mmCIF file of C-alpha atoms in Angstrom:
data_model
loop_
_atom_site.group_PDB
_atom_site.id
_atom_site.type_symbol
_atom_site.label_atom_id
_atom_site.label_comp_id
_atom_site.label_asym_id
_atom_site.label_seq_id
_atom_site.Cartn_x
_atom_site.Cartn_y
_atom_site.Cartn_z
ATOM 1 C CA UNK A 1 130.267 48.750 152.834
ATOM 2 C CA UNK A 2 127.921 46.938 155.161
ATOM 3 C CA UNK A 3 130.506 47.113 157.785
ATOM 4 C CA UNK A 4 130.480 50.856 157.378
ATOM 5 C CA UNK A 5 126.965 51.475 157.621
ATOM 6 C CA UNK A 6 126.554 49.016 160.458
ATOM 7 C CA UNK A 7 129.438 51.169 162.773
ATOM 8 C CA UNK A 8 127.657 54.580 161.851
ATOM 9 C CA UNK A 9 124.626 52.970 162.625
ATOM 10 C CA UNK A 10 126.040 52.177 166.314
ATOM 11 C CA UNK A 11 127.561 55.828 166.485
ATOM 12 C CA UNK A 12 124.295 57.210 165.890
ATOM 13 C CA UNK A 13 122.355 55.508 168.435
ATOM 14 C CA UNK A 14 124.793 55.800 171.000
ATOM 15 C CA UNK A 15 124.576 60.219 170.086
ATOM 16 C CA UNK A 16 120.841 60.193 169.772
ATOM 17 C CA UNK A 17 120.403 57.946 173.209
ATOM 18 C CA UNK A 18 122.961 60.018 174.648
ATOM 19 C CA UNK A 19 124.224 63.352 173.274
ATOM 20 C CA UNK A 20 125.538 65.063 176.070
ATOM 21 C CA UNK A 21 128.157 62.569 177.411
ATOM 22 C CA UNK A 22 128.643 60.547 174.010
ATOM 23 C CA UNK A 23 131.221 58.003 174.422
ATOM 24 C CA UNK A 24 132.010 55.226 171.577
ATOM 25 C CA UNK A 25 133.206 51.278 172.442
ATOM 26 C CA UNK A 26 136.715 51.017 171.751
ATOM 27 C CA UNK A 27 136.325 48.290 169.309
ATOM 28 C CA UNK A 28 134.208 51.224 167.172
ATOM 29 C CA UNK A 29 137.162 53.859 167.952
ATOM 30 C CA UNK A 30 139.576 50.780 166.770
ATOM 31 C CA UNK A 31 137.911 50.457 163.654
ATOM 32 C CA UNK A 32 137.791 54.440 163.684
ATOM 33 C CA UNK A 33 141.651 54.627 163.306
ATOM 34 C CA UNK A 34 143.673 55.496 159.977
ATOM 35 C CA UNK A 35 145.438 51.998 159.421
ATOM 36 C CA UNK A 36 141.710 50.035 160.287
ATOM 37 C CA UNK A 37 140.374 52.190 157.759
ATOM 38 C CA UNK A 38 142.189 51.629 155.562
ATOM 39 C CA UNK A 39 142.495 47.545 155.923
ATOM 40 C CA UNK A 40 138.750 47.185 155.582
ATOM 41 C CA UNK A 41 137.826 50.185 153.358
ATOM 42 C CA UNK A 42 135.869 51.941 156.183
ATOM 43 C CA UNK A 43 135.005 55.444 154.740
ATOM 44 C CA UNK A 44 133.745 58.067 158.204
ATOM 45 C CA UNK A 45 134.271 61.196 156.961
ATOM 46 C CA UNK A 46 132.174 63.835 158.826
ATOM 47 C CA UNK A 47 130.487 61.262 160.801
ATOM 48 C CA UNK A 48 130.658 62.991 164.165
ATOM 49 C CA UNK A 49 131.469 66.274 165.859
ATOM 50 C CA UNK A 50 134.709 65.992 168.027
ATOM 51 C CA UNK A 51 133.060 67.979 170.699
ATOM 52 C CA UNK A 52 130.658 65.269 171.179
ATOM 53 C CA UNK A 53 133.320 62.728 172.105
ATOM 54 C CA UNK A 54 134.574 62.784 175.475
ATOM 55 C CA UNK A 55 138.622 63.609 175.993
ATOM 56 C CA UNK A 56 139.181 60.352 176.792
ATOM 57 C CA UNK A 57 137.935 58.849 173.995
ATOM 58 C CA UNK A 58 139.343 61.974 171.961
ATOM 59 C CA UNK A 59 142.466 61.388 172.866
ATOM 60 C CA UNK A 60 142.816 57.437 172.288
ATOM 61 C CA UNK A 61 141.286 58.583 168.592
ATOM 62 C CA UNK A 62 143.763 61.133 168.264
ATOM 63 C CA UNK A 63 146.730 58.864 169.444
ATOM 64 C CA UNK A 64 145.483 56.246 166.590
ATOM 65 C CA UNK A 65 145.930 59.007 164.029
ATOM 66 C CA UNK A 66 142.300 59.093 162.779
ATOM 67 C CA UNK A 67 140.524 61.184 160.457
ATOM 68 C CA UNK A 68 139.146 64.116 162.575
ATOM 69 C CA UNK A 69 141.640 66.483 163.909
ATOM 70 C CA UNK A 70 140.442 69.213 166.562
ATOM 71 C CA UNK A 71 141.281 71.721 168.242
ATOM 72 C CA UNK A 72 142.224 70.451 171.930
ATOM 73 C CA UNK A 73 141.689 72.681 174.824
ATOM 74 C CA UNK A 74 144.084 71.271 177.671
ATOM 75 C CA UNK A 75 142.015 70.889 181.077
ATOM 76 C CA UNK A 76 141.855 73.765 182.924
ATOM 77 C CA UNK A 77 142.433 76.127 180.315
ATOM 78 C CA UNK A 78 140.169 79.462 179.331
ATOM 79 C CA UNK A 79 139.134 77.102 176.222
ATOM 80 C CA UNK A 80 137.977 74.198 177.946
ATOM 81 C CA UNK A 81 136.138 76.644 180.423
ATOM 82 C CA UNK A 82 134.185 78.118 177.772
ATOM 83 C CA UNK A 83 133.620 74.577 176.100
ATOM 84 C CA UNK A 84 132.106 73.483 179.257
ATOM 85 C CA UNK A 85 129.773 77.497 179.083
ATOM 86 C CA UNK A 86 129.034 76.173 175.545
ATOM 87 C CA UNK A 87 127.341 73.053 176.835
ATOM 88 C CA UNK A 88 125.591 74.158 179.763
ATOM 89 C CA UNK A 89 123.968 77.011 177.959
ATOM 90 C CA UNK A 90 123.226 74.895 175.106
ATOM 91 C CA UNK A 91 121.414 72.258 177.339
ATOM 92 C CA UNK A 92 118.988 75.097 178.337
ATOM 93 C CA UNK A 93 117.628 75.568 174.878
ATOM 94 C CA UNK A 94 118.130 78.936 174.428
ATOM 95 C CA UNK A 95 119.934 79.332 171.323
ATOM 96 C CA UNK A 96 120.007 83.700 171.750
ATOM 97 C CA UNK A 97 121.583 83.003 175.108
ATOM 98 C CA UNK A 98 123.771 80.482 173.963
ATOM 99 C CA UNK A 99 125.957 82.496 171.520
ATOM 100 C CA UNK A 100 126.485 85.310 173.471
ATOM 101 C CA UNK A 101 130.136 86.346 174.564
ATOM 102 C CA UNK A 102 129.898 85.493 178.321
ATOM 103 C CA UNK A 103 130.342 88.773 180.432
ATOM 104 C CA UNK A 104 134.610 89.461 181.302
ATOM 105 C CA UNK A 105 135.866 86.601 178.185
ATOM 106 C CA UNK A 106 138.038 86.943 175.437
ATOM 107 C CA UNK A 107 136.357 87.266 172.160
ATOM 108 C CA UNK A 108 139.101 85.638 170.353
ATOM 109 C CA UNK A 109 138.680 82.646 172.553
ATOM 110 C CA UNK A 110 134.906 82.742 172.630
ATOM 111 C CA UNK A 111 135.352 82.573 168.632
ATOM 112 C CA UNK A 112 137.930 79.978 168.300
ATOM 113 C CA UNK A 113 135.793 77.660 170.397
ATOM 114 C CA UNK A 114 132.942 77.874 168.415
ATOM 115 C CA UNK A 115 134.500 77.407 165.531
ATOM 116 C CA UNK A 116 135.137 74.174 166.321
ATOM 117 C CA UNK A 117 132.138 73.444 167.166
ATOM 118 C CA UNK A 118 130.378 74.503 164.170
ATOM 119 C CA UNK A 119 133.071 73.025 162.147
ATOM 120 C CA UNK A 120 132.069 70.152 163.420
ATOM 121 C CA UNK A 121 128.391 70.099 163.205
ATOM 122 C CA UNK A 122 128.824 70.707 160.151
ATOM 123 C CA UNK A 123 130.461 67.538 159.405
ATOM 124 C CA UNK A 124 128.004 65.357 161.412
ATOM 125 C CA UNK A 125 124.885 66.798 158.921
ATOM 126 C CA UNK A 126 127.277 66.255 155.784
ATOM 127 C CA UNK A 127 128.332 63.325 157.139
ATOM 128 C CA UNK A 128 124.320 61.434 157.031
ATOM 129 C CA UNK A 129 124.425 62.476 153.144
ATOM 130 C CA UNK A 130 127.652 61.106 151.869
ATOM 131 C CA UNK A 131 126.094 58.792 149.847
ATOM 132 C CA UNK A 132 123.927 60.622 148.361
ATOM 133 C CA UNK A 133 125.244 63.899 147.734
ATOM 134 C CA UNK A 134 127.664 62.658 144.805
ATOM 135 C CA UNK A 135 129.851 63.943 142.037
ATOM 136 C CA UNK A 136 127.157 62.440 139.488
ATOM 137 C CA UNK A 137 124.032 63.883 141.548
ATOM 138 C CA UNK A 138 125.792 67.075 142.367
ATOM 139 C CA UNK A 139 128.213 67.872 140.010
ATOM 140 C CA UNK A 140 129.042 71.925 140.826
ATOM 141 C CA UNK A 141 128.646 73.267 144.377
ATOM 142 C CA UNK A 142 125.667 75.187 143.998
ATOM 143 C CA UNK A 143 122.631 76.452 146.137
ATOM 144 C CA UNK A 144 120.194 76.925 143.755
ATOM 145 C CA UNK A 145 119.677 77.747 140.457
ATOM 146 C CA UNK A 146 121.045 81.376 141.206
ATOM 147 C CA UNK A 147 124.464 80.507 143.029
ATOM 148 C CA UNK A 148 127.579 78.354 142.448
ATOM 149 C CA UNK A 149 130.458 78.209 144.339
ATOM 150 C CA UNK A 150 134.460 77.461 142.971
ATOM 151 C CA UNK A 151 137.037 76.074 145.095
ATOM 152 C CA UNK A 152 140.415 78.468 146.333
ATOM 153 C CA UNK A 153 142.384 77.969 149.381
ATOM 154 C CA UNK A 154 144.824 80.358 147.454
ATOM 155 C CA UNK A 155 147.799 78.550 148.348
ATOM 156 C CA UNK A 156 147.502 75.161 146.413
ATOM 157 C CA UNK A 157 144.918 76.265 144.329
ATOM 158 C CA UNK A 158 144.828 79.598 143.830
ATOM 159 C CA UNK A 159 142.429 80.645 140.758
ATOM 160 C CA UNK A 160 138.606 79.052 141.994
ATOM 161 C CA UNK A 161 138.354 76.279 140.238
ATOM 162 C CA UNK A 162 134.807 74.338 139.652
ATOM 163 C CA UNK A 163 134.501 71.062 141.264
ATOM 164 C CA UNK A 164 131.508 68.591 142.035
ATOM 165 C CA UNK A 165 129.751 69.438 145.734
ATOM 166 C CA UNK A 166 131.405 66.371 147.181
ATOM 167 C CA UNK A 167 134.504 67.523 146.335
ATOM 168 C CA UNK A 168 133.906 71.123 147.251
ATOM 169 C CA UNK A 169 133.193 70.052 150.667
ATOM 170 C CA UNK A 170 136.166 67.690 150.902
ATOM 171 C CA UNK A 171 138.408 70.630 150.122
ATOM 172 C CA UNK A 172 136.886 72.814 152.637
ATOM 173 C CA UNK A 173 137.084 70.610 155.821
ATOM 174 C CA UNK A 174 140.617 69.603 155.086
ATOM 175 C CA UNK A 175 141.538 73.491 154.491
ATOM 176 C CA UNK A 176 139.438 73.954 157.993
ATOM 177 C CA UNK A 177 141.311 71.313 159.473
ATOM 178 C CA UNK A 178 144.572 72.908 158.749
ATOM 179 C CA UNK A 179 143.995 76.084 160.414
ATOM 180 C CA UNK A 180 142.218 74.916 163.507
ATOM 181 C CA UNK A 181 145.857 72.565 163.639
ATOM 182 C CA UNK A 182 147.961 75.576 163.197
ATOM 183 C CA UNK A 183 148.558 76.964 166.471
ATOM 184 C CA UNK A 184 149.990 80.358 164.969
ATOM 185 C CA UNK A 185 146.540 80.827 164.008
ATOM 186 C CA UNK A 186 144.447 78.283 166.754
ATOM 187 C CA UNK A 187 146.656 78.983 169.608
ATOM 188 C CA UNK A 188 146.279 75.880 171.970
ATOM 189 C CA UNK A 189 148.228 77.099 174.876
ATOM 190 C CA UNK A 190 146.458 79.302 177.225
ATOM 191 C CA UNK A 191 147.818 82.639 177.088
ATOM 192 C CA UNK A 192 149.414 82.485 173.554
ATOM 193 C CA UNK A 193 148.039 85.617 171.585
ATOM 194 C CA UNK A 194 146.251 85.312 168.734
ATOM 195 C CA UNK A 195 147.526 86.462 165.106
ATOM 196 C CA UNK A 196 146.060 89.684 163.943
ATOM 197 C CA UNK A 197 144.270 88.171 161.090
ATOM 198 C CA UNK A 198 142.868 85.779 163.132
ATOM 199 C CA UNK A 199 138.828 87.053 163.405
ATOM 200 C CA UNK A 200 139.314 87.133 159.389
ATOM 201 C CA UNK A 201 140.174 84.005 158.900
ATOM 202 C CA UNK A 202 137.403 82.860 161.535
ATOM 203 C CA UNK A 203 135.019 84.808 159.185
ATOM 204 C CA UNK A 204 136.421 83.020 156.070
ATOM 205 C CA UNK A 205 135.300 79.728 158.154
ATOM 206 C CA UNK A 206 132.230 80.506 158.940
ATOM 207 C CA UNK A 207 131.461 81.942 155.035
ATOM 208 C CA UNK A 208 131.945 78.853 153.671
ATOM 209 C CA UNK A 209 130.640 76.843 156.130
ATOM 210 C CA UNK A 210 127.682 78.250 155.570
ATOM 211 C CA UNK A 211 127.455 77.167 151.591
ATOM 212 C CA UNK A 212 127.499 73.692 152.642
ATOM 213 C CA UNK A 213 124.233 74.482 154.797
ATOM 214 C CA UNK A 214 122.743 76.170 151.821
ATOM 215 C CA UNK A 215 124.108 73.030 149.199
ATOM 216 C CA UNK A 216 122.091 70.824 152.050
ATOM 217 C CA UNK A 217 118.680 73.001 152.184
ATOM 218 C CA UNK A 218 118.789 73.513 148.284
ATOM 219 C CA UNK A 219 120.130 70.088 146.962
ATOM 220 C CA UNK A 220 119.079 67.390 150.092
ATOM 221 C CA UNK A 221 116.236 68.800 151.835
ATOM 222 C CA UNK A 222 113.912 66.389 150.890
ATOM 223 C CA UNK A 223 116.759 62.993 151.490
ATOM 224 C CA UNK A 224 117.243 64.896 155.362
ATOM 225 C CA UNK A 225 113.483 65.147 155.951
ATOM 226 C CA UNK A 226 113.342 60.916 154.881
ATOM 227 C CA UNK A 227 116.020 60.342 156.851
ATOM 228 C CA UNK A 228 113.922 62.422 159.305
ATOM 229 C CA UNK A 229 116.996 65.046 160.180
ATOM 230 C CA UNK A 230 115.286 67.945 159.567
ATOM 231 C CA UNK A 231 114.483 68.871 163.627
ATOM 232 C CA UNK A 232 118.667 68.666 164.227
ATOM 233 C CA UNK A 233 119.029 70.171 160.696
ATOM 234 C CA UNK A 234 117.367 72.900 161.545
ATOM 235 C CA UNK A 235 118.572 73.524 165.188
ATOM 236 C CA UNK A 236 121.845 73.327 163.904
ATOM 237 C CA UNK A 237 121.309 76.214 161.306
ATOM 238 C CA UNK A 238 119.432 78.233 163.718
ATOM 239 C CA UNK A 239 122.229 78.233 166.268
ATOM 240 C CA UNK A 240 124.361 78.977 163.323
ATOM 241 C CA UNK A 241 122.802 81.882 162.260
ATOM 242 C CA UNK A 242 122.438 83.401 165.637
ATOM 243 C CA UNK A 243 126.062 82.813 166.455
ATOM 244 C CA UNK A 244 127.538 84.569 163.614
ATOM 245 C CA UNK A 245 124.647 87.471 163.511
ATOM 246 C CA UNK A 246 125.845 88.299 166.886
ATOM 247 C CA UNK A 247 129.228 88.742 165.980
ATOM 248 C CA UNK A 248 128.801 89.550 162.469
ATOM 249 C CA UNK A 249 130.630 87.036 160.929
ATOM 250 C CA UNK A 250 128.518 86.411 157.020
ATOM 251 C CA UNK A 251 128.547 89.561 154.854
ATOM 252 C CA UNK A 252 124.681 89.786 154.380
ATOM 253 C CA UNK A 253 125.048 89.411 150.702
ATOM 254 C CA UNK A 254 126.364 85.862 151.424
ATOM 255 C CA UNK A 255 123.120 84.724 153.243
ATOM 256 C CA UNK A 256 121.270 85.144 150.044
ATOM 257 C CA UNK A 257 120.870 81.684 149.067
ATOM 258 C CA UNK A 258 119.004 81.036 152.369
ATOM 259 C CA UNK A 259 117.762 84.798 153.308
ATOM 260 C CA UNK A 260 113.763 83.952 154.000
ATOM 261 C CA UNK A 261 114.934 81.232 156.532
ATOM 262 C CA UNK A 262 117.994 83.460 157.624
ATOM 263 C CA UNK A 263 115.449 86.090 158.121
ATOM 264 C CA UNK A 264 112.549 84.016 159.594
ATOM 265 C CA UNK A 265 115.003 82.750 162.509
ATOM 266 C CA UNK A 266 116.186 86.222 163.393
ATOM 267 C CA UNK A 267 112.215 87.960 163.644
ATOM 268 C CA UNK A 268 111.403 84.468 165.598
#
């Protein structure tokens, strides 16, 4: 346990200290590997988003089998191109500008690399409330008194079943992680086309990513603003909701849980 808290501790200084080039020790991306994990009962799920970790450092994690699979754009391709749009435009602060399709792009590539991205910023903010967000403090996924979600990937389980929020959320990423690693529907090779159900699977994604952002606002709001989150919290969702207002991507009906702070970032 203490060993835990002391390596997220070290991954979180080294992102806040330096979030555009974050790079981990290896001895951290050691102890970040399946079999070290496992020996001293290290527990990282969510802790940070892949896109945040250099390639080099992606790819010694990946080689060591760890816990956060991802999408991997090979240098030089269209993807990795429109990862590196992602961060510039990102680093100007202008989230409106940021989500846009750049002009002469594929929108099935300008979606499938933001998917990850979310996808994984998602994990990082889920990640900071593992330990509190439990299947004895949270026992349904809900936002709210008004809304509670049930589990179905509709493969393994295919009737919604209820489940504690932990547990909800477990599902989801792994069911996430799945499809970004299916390269019939994530197509890693440049020029590979895209399935035809792809943008409705991408909107499936985004749907239920955002329940875990309204879980977090309605169930953890006030454990975020002590751990004093709430500023990349926020930012996060913001960039969230612009990105899939632009294309669409959340039935408005969906958005009810959160629609005065849905609506107060699009009038802003």
């Amino acid at each position: 346990m203490l060993l835990s808290v002391l390596i997220k501790t070290i991954v979180y200084i080294t992102f806040f200290f330096n979030p555009f080039d974050f790079r981990l020790p290896p001895f951290i991306l050691l102890l970040l590997s399946t079999d070290s994990r496992k020996s001293f009962g290290l527990n990282f799920h969510g802790l940070f988003p892949s896109n945040l970790v250099s390639f080099s450092d992606y790819d010694l994690c990946r080689n060591q089998k760890t816990f956060r699979p991802k999408k991997n754009a090979p240098s030089g391709s269209k993807g990795a191109q429109l990862q590196k749009h992602i961060d510039a435009t990102l680093g100007s602060g202008n989230l409106r500008e940021a989500v846009k399709l750049p002009p002469g792009e594929d929108f099935n590539e300008w979606l499938a690399v933001n998917t990850v991205d979310f996808f994984n910023q998602v994990n990082i903010l889920y990640g900071t409330l593992t330990e509190f967000c439990t299947a004895t403090s949270c026992p349904t996924m809900t936002a709210g008194p008004k809304y509670e979600y049930r589990w179905a990937d509709g493969v393994t389980i295919k009737k919604p079943i209820e489940v504690s929020a932990p547990k909800y959320v477990e599902y989801l990423m792994d069911w996430i992680e799945a499809q970004l690693d299916d390269e019939s529907i994530f197509p890693q090779k440049l020029g590979s086309p895209f399935p035809a159900n792809f943008q409705d699977v991408v909107k499936t994604i985004f749907k239920r990513l955002f329940r875990v952002y309204a879980h977090i606002y309605h169930s953890h709001f006030q454990k975020i603003v002590s751990l004093k989150e709430e500023a990349h919290l926020n930012t996060c969702f913001k960039h969230f909701v612009l990105f899939t207002w632009e294309f669409r991507l959340i039935d408005k009906g969906e958005l009810a849980p959160l629609q005065e702070l849905v609506e107060s970032i699009l009038q802003c």
